[in-house]
mmCIF file with all atom_site columns, C-alpha atoms in Angstrom:
data_model
loop_
_atom_site.group_PDB
_atom_site.id
_atom_site.type_symbol
_atom_site.label_atom_id
_atom_site.label_alt_id
_atom_site.label_comp_id
_atom_site.label_asym_id
_atom_site.label_entity_id
_atom_site.label_seq_id
_atom_site.pdbx_PDB_ins_code
_atom_site.Cartn_x
_atom_site.Cartn_y
_atom_site.Cartn_z
_atom_site.occupancy
_atom_site.B_iso_or_equiv
_atom_site.pdbx_formal_charge
_atom_site.auth_seq_id
_atom_site.auth_comp_id
_atom_site.auth_asym_id
_atom_site.auth_atom_id
_atom_site.pdbx_PDB_model_num
ATOM 1   C CA . UNK A 1 1   ? -0.100  0.042   -0.188  1.00 49.00 ? 1   UNK A CA 1
ATOM 2   C CA . UNK A 1 2   ? 1.297   3.534   -0.690  1.00 51.00 ? 2   UNK A CA 1
ATOM 3   C CA . UNK A 1 3   ? 2.243   5.603   2.434   1.00 57.00 ? 3   UNK A CA 1
ATOM 4   C CA . UNK A 1 4   ? -1.133  7.563   3.185   1.00 57.00 ? 4   UNK A CA 1
ATOM 5   C CA . UNK A 1 5   ? 1.310   10.958  2.992   1.00 53.00 ? 5   UNK A CA 1
ATOM 6   C CA . UNK A 1 6   ? 3.213   9.807   -0.242  1.00 61.00 ? 6   UNK A CA 1
ATOM 7   C CA . UNK A 1 7   ? 2.998   12.834  -3.325  1.00 58.00 ? 7   UNK A CA 1
ATOM 8   C CA . UNK A 1 8   ? 1.103   9.569   -5.162  1.00 71.00 ? 8   UNK A CA 1
ATOM 9   C CA . UNK A 1 9   ? -1.579  9.794   -2.985  1.00 75.00 ? 9   UNK A CA 1
ATOM 10  C CA . UNK A 1 10  ? -1.687  13.831  -2.213  1.00 75.00 ? 10  UNK A CA 1
ATOM 11  C CA . UNK A 1 11  ? -2.264  14.611  -5.855  1.00 85.00 ? 11  UNK A CA 1
ATOM 12  C CA . UNK A 1 12  ? -5.324  11.920  -6.053  1.00 90.00 ? 12  UNK A CA 1
ATOM 13  C CA . UNK A 1 13  ? -6.967  13.713  -2.772  1.00 93.00 ? 13  UNK A CA 1
ATOM 14  C CA . UNK A 1 14  ? -10.012 15.550  -3.949  1.00 94.00 ? 14  UNK A CA 1
ATOM 15  C CA . UNK A 1 15  ? -12.109 16.103  -1.080  1.00 95.00 ? 15  UNK A CA 1
ATOM 16  C CA . UNK A 1 16  ? -11.324 16.209  2.773   1.00 96.00 ? 16  UNK A CA 1
ATOM 17  C CA . UNK A 1 17  ? -14.019 17.732  5.107   1.00 97.00 ? 17  UNK A CA 1
ATOM 18  C CA . UNK A 1 18  ? -15.396 17.333  8.327   1.00 97.00 ? 18  UNK A CA 1
ATOM 19  C CA . UNK A 1 19  ? -19.728 18.563  7.145   1.00 97.00 ? 19  UNK A CA 1
ATOM 20  C CA . UNK A 1 20  ? -22.112 17.594  9.804   1.00 96.00 ? 20  UNK A CA 1
ATOM 21  C CA . UNK A 1 21  ? -20.057 15.766  12.422  1.00 97.00 ? 21  UNK A CA 1
ATOM 22  C CA . UNK A 1 22  ? -18.858 13.032  9.380   1.00 98.00 ? 22  UNK A CA 1
ATOM 23  C CA . UNK A 1 23  ? -15.139 12.775  7.895   1.00 98.00 ? 23  UNK A CA 1
ATOM 24  C CA . UNK A 1 24  ? -15.394 12.898  4.193   1.00 98.00 ? 24  UNK A CA 1
ATOM 25  C CA . UNK A 1 25  ? -12.295 11.907  2.138   1.00 97.00 ? 25  UNK A CA 1
ATOM 26  C CA . UNK A 1 26  ? -12.415 11.079  -1.831  1.00 97.00 ? 26  UNK A CA 1
ATOM 27  C CA . UNK A 1 27  ? -9.874  9.822   -3.908  1.00 96.00 ? 27  UNK A CA 1
ATOM 28  C CA . UNK A 1 28  ? -9.243  9.157   -7.573  1.00 94.00 ? 28  UNK A CA 1
ATOM 29  C CA . UNK A 1 29  ? -8.383  5.530   -7.957  1.00 90.00 ? 29  UNK A CA 1
ATOM 30  C CA . UNK A 1 30  ? -5.355  4.920   -10.404 1.00 79.00 ? 30  UNK A CA 1
ATOM 31  C CA . UNK A 1 31  ? -6.119  3.473   -13.970 1.00 78.00 ? 31  UNK A CA 1
ATOM 32  C CA . UNK A 1 32  ? -5.181  -0.237  -14.696 1.00 78.00 ? 32  UNK A CA 1
ATOM 33  C CA . UNK A 1 33  ? -6.431  -3.052  -15.514 1.00 83.00 ? 33  UNK A CA 1
ATOM 34  C CA . UNK A 1 34  ? -10.745 -4.433  -14.978 1.00 81.00 ? 34  UNK A CA 1
ATOM 35  C CA . UNK A 1 35  ? -9.745  -7.331  -13.467 1.00 85.00 ? 35  UNK A CA 1
ATOM 36  C CA . UNK A 1 36  ? -7.169  -5.462  -10.491 1.00 88.00 ? 36  UNK A CA 1
ATOM 37  C CA . UNK A 1 37  ? -9.997  -3.364  -9.612  1.00 88.00 ? 37  UNK A CA 1
ATOM 38  C CA . UNK A 1 38  ? -10.900 -4.058  -6.127  1.00 89.00 ? 38  UNK A CA 1
ATOM 39  C CA . UNK A 1 39  ? -7.541  -4.389  -4.787  1.00 90.00 ? 39  UNK A CA 1
ATOM 40  C CA . UNK A 1 40  ? -6.942  -0.860  -6.148  1.00 90.00 ? 40  UNK A CA 1
ATOM 41  C CA . UNK A 1 41  ? -10.734 0.410   -4.775  1.00 91.00 ? 41  UNK A CA 1
ATOM 42  C CA . UNK A 1 42  ? -9.065  -1.343  -1.103  1.00 91.00 ? 42  UNK A CA 1
ATOM 43  C CA . UNK A 1 43  ? -6.431  0.110   -1.664  1.00 91.00 ? 43  UNK A CA 1
ATOM 44  C CA . UNK A 1 44  ? -7.307  3.528   -1.695  1.00 92.00 ? 44  UNK A CA 1
ATOM 45  C CA . UNK A 1 45  ? -9.386  3.131   1.245   1.00 94.00 ? 45  UNK A CA 1
ATOM 46  C CA . UNK A 1 46  ? -6.600  1.636   3.323   1.00 93.00 ? 46  UNK A CA 1
ATOM 47  C CA . UNK A 1 47  ? -4.902  5.070   2.282   1.00 93.00 ? 47  UNK A CA 1
ATOM 48  C CA . UNK A 1 48  ? -7.495  6.943   2.996   1.00 96.00 ? 48  UNK A CA 1
ATOM 49  C CA . UNK A 1 49  ? -8.760  5.558   6.608   1.00 96.00 ? 49  UNK A CA 1
ATOM 50  C CA . UNK A 1 50  ? -4.940  6.054   7.687   1.00 94.00 ? 50  UNK A CA 1
ATOM 51  C CA . UNK A 1 51  ? -4.661  9.459   5.842   1.00 94.00 ? 51  UNK A CA 1
ATOM 52  C CA . UNK A 1 52  ? -8.275  10.055  8.211   1.00 96.00 ? 52  UNK A CA 1
ATOM 53  C CA . UNK A 1 53  ? -6.856  8.290   11.621  1.00 96.00 ? 53  UNK A CA 1
ATOM 54  C CA . UNK A 1 54  ? -3.599  7.145   11.633  1.00 93.00 ? 54  UNK A CA 1
ATOM 55  C CA . UNK A 1 55  ? -0.841  4.402   9.460   1.00 91.00 ? 55  UNK A CA 1
ATOM 56  C CA . UNK A 1 56  ? -2.189  1.869   12.139  1.00 94.00 ? 56  UNK A CA 1
ATOM 57  C CA . UNK A 1 57  ? -6.074  1.668   12.108  1.00 95.00 ? 57  UNK A CA 1
ATOM 58  C CA . UNK A 1 58  ? -7.709  -1.069  10.328  1.00 95.00 ? 58  UNK A CA 1
ATOM 59  C CA . UNK A 1 59  ? -10.539 -1.646  8.226   1.00 95.00 ? 59  UNK A CA 1
ATOM 60  C CA . UNK A 1 60  ? -12.525 -4.940  9.067   1.00 95.00 ? 60  UNK A CA 1
ATOM 61  C CA . UNK A 1 61  ? -16.200 -6.399  7.883   1.00 93.00 ? 61  UNK A CA 1
ATOM 62  C CA . UNK A 1 62  ? -18.943 -7.266  10.082  1.00 90.00 ? 62  UNK A CA 1
ATOM 63  C CA . UNK A 1 63  ? -20.472 -10.313 8.981   1.00 87.00 ? 63  UNK A CA 1
ATOM 64  C CA . UNK A 1 64  ? -23.279 -8.709  6.979   1.00 83.00 ? 64  UNK A CA 1
ATOM 65  C CA . UNK A 1 65  ? -20.126 -6.960  5.245   1.00 86.00 ? 65  UNK A CA 1
ATOM 66  C CA . UNK A 1 66  ? -19.749 -3.826  6.619   1.00 90.00 ? 66  UNK A CA 1
ATOM 67  C CA . UNK A 1 67  ? -17.130 -1.829  7.590   1.00 95.00 ? 67  UNK A CA 1
ATOM 68  C CA . UNK A 1 68  ? -15.774 -0.975  11.051  1.00 96.00 ? 68  UNK A CA 1
ATOM 69  C CA . UNK A 1 69  ? -12.312 0.357   12.136  1.00 97.00 ? 69  UNK A CA 1
ATOM 70  C CA . UNK A 1 70  ? -10.674 -2.634  14.602  1.00 97.00 ? 70  UNK A CA 1
ATOM 71  C CA . UNK A 1 71  ? -10.589 -1.415  18.373  1.00 96.00 ? 71  UNK A CA 1
ATOM 72  C CA . UNK A 1 72  ? -12.945 1.684   17.178  1.00 96.00 ? 72  UNK A CA 1
ATOM 73  C CA . UNK A 1 73  ? -15.926 0.965   18.534  1.00 94.00 ? 73  UNK A CA 1
ATOM 74  C CA . UNK A 1 74  ? -17.548 4.364   18.291  1.00 95.00 ? 74  UNK A CA 1
ATOM 75  C CA . UNK A 1 75  ? -16.667 5.090   15.106  1.00 97.00 ? 75  UNK A CA 1
ATOM 76  C CA . UNK A 1 76  ? -19.260 4.343   12.322  1.00 97.00 ? 76  UNK A CA 1
ATOM 77  C CA . UNK A 1 77  ? -17.979 4.139   8.442   1.00 97.00 ? 77  UNK A CA 1
ATOM 78  C CA . UNK A 1 78  ? -19.047 4.108   5.149   1.00 97.00 ? 78  UNK A CA 1
ATOM 79  C CA . UNK A 1 79  ? -17.494 3.490   2.008   1.00 97.00 ? 79  UNK A CA 1
ATOM 80  C CA . UNK A 1 80  ? -18.526 3.717   -1.336  1.00 97.00 ? 80  UNK A CA 1
ATOM 81  C CA . UNK A 1 81  ? -16.307 3.513   -4.737  1.00 95.00 ? 81  UNK A CA 1
ATOM 82  C CA . UNK A 1 82  ? -16.834 3.739   -8.444  1.00 94.00 ? 82  UNK A CA 1
ATOM 83  C CA . UNK A 1 83  ? -14.117 3.734   -11.781 1.00 91.00 ? 83  UNK A CA 1
ATOM 84  C CA . UNK A 1 84  ? -12.420 6.313   -10.613 1.00 93.00 ? 84  UNK A CA 1
ATOM 85  C CA . UNK A 1 85  ? -13.454 7.066   -7.047  1.00 95.00 ? 85  UNK A CA 1
ATOM 86  C CA . UNK A 1 86  ? -13.092 6.115   -3.204  1.00 96.00 ? 86  UNK A CA 1
ATOM 87  C CA . UNK A 1 87  ? -15.096 7.516   -0.896  1.00 98.00 ? 87  UNK A CA 1
ATOM 88  C CA . UNK A 1 88  ? -14.674 7.802   3.131   1.00 98.00 ? 88  UNK A CA 1
ATOM 89  C CA . UNK A 1 89  ? -16.861 8.293   6.324   1.00 98.00 ? 89  UNK A CA 1
ATOM 90  C CA . UNK A 1 90  ? -16.361 8.492   9.282   1.00 98.00 ? 90  UNK A CA 1
ATOM 91  C CA . UNK A 1 91  ? -18.403 9.215   12.234  1.00 98.00 ? 91  UNK A CA 1
ATOM 92  C CA . UNK A 1 92  ? -19.859 8.495   15.497  1.00 97.00 ? 92  UNK A CA 1
ATOM 93  C CA . UNK A 1 93  ? -23.591 7.870   14.365  1.00 97.00 ? 93  UNK A CA 1
ATOM 94  C CA . UNK A 1 94  ? -24.461 5.774   11.237  1.00 95.00 ? 94  UNK A CA 1
ATOM 95  C CA . UNK A 1 95  ? -23.829 7.093   8.320   1.00 97.00 ? 95  UNK A CA 1
ATOM 96  C CA . UNK A 1 96  ? -24.695 5.493   4.625   1.00 97.00 ? 96  UNK A CA 1
ATOM 97  C CA . UNK A 1 97  ? -22.273 7.057   1.523   1.00 98.00 ? 97  UNK A CA 1
ATOM 98  C CA . UNK A 1 98  ? -22.444 6.193   -2.285  1.00 98.00 ? 98  UNK A CA 1
ATOM 99  C CA . UNK A 1 99  ? -20.950 7.786   -5.395  1.00 98.00 ? 99  UNK A CA 1
ATOM 100 C CA . UNK A 1 100 ? -21.825 7.012   -8.702  1.00 97.00 ? 100 UNK A CA 1
ATOM 101 C CA . UNK A 1 101 ? -20.405 8.223   -12.119 1.00 96.00 ? 101 UNK A CA 1
ATOM 102 C CA . UNK A 1 102 ? -23.188 7.796   -15.221 1.00 95.00 ? 102 UNK A CA 1
ATOM 103 C CA . UNK A 1 103 ? -23.657 4.836   -16.725 1.00 93.00 ? 103 UNK A CA 1
ATOM 104 C CA . UNK A 1 104 ? -26.213 3.708   -19.145 1.00 91.00 ? 104 UNK A CA 1
ATOM 105 C CA . UNK A 1 105 ? -26.913 0.388   -16.775 1.00 92.00 ? 105 UNK A CA 1
ATOM 106 C CA . UNK A 1 106 ? -28.871 2.493   -14.469 1.00 92.00 ? 106 UNK A CA 1
ATOM 107 C CA . UNK A 1 107 ? -31.093 3.532   -16.688 1.00 91.00 ? 107 UNK A CA 1
ATOM 108 C CA . UNK A 1 108 ? -31.074 -0.846  -17.792 1.00 92.00 ? 108 UNK A CA 1
ATOM 109 C CA . UNK A 1 109 ? -31.784 -1.686  -13.652 1.00 93.00 ? 109 UNK A CA 1
ATOM 110 C CA . UNK A 1 110 ? -33.961 1.408   -12.760 1.00 93.00 ? 110 UNK A CA 1
ATOM 111 C CA . UNK A 1 111 ? -37.378 -0.570  -12.157 1.00 92.00 ? 111 UNK A CA 1
ATOM 112 C CA . UNK A 1 112 ? -35.703 -2.283  -9.980  1.00 91.00 ? 112 UNK A CA 1
ATOM 113 C CA . UNK A 1 113 ? -34.852 0.327   -7.497  1.00 92.00 ? 113 UNK A CA 1
ATOM 114 C CA . UNK A 1 114 ? -37.178 2.732   -8.174  1.00 93.00 ? 114 UNK A CA 1
ATOM 115 C CA . UNK A 1 115 ? -41.114 2.714   -7.976  1.00 91.00 ? 115 UNK A CA 1
ATOM 116 C CA . UNK A 1 116 ? -42.778 4.174   -10.756 1.00 91.00 ? 116 UNK A CA 1
ATOM 117 C CA . UNK A 1 117 ? -43.809 7.196   -9.282  1.00 91.00 ? 117 UNK A CA 1
ATOM 118 C CA . UNK A 1 118 ? -39.979 7.709   -8.316  1.00 91.00 ? 118 UNK A CA 1
ATOM 119 C CA . UNK A 1 119 ? -38.926 7.059   -12.212 1.00 92.00 ? 119 UNK A CA 1
ATOM 120 C CA . UNK A 1 120 ? -41.904 9.289   -13.615 1.00 91.00 ? 120 UNK A CA 1
ATOM 121 C CA . UNK A 1 121 ? -40.360 12.113  -11.372 1.00 91.00 ? 121 UNK A CA 1
ATOM 122 C CA . UNK A 1 122 ? -36.820 11.530  -12.800 1.00 91.00 ? 122 UNK A CA 1
ATOM 123 C CA . UNK A 1 123 ? -36.378 14.944  -14.854 1.00 90.00 ? 123 UNK A CA 1
ATOM 124 C CA . UNK A 1 124 ? -33.109 13.482  -17.380 1.00 90.00 ? 124 UNK A CA 1
ATOM 125 C CA . UNK A 1 125 ? -30.411 11.360  -16.322 1.00 92.00 ? 125 UNK A CA 1
ATOM 126 C CA . UNK A 1 126 ? -28.679 13.785  -13.603 1.00 93.00 ? 126 UNK A CA 1
ATOM 127 C CA . UNK A 1 127 ? -31.943 12.934  -11.749 1.00 94.00 ? 127 UNK A CA 1
ATOM 128 C CA . UNK A 1 128 ? -31.618 9.460   -11.714 1.00 95.00 ? 128 UNK A CA 1
ATOM 129 C CA . UNK A 1 129 ? -27.918 9.770   -10.518 1.00 96.00 ? 129 UNK A CA 1
ATOM 130 C CA . UNK A 1 130 ? -29.003 11.482  -7.330  1.00 96.00 ? 130 UNK A CA 1
ATOM 131 C CA . UNK A 1 131 ? -31.652 8.845   -6.808  1.00 96.00 ? 131 UNK A CA 1
ATOM 132 C CA . UNK A 1 132 ? -29.483 6.357   -7.126  1.00 96.00 ? 132 UNK A CA 1
ATOM 133 C CA . UNK A 1 133 ? -26.977 7.315   -5.039  1.00 97.00 ? 133 UNK A CA 1
ATOM 134 C CA . UNK A 1 134 ? -29.776 8.166   -2.187  1.00 96.00 ? 134 UNK A CA 1
ATOM 135 C CA . UNK A 1 135 ? -31.032 4.495   -2.592  1.00 94.00 ? 135 UNK A CA 1
ATOM 136 C CA . UNK A 1 136 ? -27.496 3.003   -1.875  1.00 94.00 ? 136 UNK A CA 1
ATOM 137 C CA . UNK A 1 137 ? -26.430 5.745   1.037   1.00 96.00 ? 137 UNK A CA 1
ATOM 138 C CA . UNK A 1 138 ? -29.622 4.164   2.284   1.00 94.00 ? 138 UNK A CA 1
ATOM 139 C CA . UNK A 1 139 ? -29.385 0.679   2.005   1.00 92.00 ? 139 UNK A CA 1
ATOM 140 C CA . UNK A 1 140 ? -26.205 1.350   3.750   1.00 92.00 ? 140 UNK A CA 1
ATOM 141 C CA . UNK A 1 141 ? -28.777 2.526   6.967   1.00 91.00 ? 141 UNK A CA 1
ATOM 142 C CA . UNK A 1 142 ? -30.912 -0.473  6.953   1.00 87.00 ? 142 UNK A CA 1
ATOM 143 C CA . UNK A 1 143 ? -31.083 -2.258  10.018  1.00 76.00 ? 143 UNK A CA 1
ATOM 144 C CA . UNK A 1 144 ? -31.148 -5.725  8.112   1.00 75.00 ? 144 UNK A CA 1
ATOM 145 C CA . UNK A 1 145 ? -29.727 -4.785  4.355   1.00 65.00 ? 145 UNK A CA 1
ATOM 146 C CA . UNK A 1 146 ? -30.044 -8.574  3.781   1.00 68.00 ? 146 UNK A CA 1
ATOM 147 C CA . UNK A 1 147 ? -34.288 -7.641  3.787   1.00 68.00 ? 147 UNK A CA 1
ATOM 148 C CA . UNK A 1 148 ? -33.871 -4.208  2.615   1.00 80.00 ? 148 UNK A CA 1
ATOM 149 C CA . UNK A 1 149 ? -36.615 -3.216  -0.154  1.00 82.00 ? 149 UNK A CA 1
ATOM 150 C CA . UNK A 1 150 ? -35.372 -1.187  -2.736  1.00 85.00 ? 150 UNK A CA 1
ATOM 151 C CA . UNK A 1 151 ? -38.853 -1.019  -3.932  1.00 83.00 ? 151 UNK A CA 1
ATOM 152 C CA . UNK A 1 152 ? -40.835 -1.103  -0.701  1.00 82.00 ? 152 UNK A CA 1
ATOM 153 C CA . UNK A 1 153 ? -38.352 0.436   1.866   1.00 85.00 ? 153 UNK A CA 1
ATOM 154 C CA . UNK A 1 154 ? -36.466 2.944   0.256   1.00 90.00 ? 154 UNK A CA 1
ATOM 155 C CA . UNK A 1 155 ? -37.759 5.921   -1.381  1.00 89.00 ? 155 UNK A CA 1
ATOM 156 C CA . UNK A 1 156 ? -35.084 8.886   -1.977  1.00 91.00 ? 156 UNK A CA 1
ATOM 157 C CA . UNK A 1 157 ? -37.830 11.966  -2.174  1.00 90.00 ? 157 UNK A CA 1
ATOM 158 C CA . UNK A 1 158 ? -37.739 11.891  0.682   1.00 92.00 ? 158 UNK A CA 1
ATOM 159 C CA . UNK A 1 159 ? -34.418 10.066  2.433   1.00 93.00 ? 159 UNK A CA 1
ATOM 160 C CA . UNK A 1 160 ? -36.029 7.432   3.854   1.00 91.00 ? 160 UNK A CA 1
ATOM 161 C CA . UNK A 1 161 ? -35.367 3.547   5.158   1.00 90.00 ? 161 UNK A CA 1
ATOM 162 C CA . UNK A 1 162 ? -37.476 0.752   6.486   1.00 86.00 ? 162 UNK A CA 1
ATOM 163 C CA . UNK A 1 163 ? -39.355 4.090   8.710   1.00 86.00 ? 163 UNK A CA 1
ATOM 164 C CA . UNK A 1 164 ? -36.960 5.753   9.304   1.00 90.00 ? 164 UNK A CA 1
ATOM 165 C CA . UNK A 1 165 ? -36.058 9.975   7.637   1.00 95.00 ? 165 UNK A CA 1
ATOM 166 C CA . UNK A 1 166 ? -32.386 9.963   6.668   1.00 96.00 ? 166 UNK A CA 1
ATOM 167 C CA . UNK A 1 167 ? -30.861 13.237  6.763   1.00 96.00 ? 167 UNK A CA 1
ATOM 168 C CA . UNK A 1 168 ? -28.229 14.364  3.412   1.00 97.00 ? 168 UNK A CA 1
ATOM 169 C CA . UNK A 1 169 ? -25.925 14.896  5.203   1.00 97.00 ? 169 UNK A CA 1
ATOM 170 C CA . UNK A 1 170 ? -23.496 15.702  1.898   1.00 97.00 ? 170 UNK A CA 1
ATOM 171 C CA . UNK A 1 171 ? -24.333 15.890  -1.329  1.00 97.00 ? 171 UNK A CA 1
ATOM 172 C CA . UNK A 1 172 ? -22.341 16.609  -4.157  1.00 95.00 ? 172 UNK A CA 1
ATOM 173 C CA . UNK A 1 173 ? -21.149 16.394  -8.055  1.00 96.00 ? 173 UNK A CA 1
ATOM 174 C CA . UNK A 1 174 ? -17.583 15.760  -8.991  1.00 95.00 ? 174 UNK A CA 1
ATOM 175 C CA . UNK A 1 175 ? -15.728 16.038  -12.635 1.00 92.00 ? 175 UNK A CA 1
ATOM 176 C CA . UNK A 1 176 ? -13.130 15.027  -14.662 1.00 86.00 ? 176 UNK A CA 1
ATOM 177 C CA . UNK A 1 177 ? -14.865 12.432  -14.720 1.00 92.00 ? 177 UNK A CA 1
ATOM 178 C CA . UNK A 1 178 ? -18.066 13.329  -13.789 1.00 95.00 ? 178 UNK A CA 1
ATOM 179 C CA . UNK A 1 179 ? -19.163 11.734  -10.281 1.00 97.00 ? 179 UNK A CA 1
ATOM 180 C CA . UNK A 1 180 ? -22.248 12.583  -7.798  1.00 97.00 ? 180 UNK A CA 1
ATOM 181 C CA . UNK A 1 181 ? -21.708 11.826  -4.277  1.00 98.00 ? 181 UNK A CA 1
ATOM 182 C CA . UNK A 1 182 ? -24.220 11.355  -1.692  1.00 97.00 ? 182 UNK A CA 1
ATOM 183 C CA . UNK A 1 183 ? -24.064 10.587  2.407   1.00 98.00 ? 183 UNK A CA 1
ATOM 184 C CA . UNK A 1 184 ? -26.521 10.657  4.240   1.00 97.00 ? 184 UNK A CA 1
ATOM 185 C CA . UNK A 1 185 ? -27.251 9.530   8.846   1.00 97.00 ? 185 UNK A CA 1
ATOM 186 C CA . UNK A 1 186 ? -30.256 9.511   10.040  1.00 92.00 ? 186 UNK A CA 1
ATOM 187 C CA . UNK A 1 187 ? -32.367 11.404  11.766  1.00 88.00 ? 187 UNK A CA 1
#
């Protein structure tokens, strides 16, 4: 793993801010072969974690796949990747983050994720992309992800999961390449 404070990592860091009690970090992923993408994502998140906390911080995963920082039970963690970016959020309360780049697949599978009413409300691809990131972030807030129904248990507007409202902590559009990021917390 590259040193988190190396020039290479510093050049890839796109966003580092604390908003609404959440530390939010985003970096660009190095290009490379598609089959090595997961390794690049893990490496980037490891660098973000070391940068945010310290070099000894270790990310692990619970049985449901949710990430946590070993030895730091007070921290909630959420992670997201896109082909060009990795994002990490850390907070003392439950959070969900998603980062997505525009892609044709979102439109093709929208009926599996959104209700008919939600789809009718979209005014173009930007609305679809935003709603997609909201739903993915909500999924990470779901108390029982395996039982969480994207079409029934979640709504993008207003953000709600399993009957609980969520608040938008941060939203932003990234450039070069284009991507949308949504960070949510339960109210």
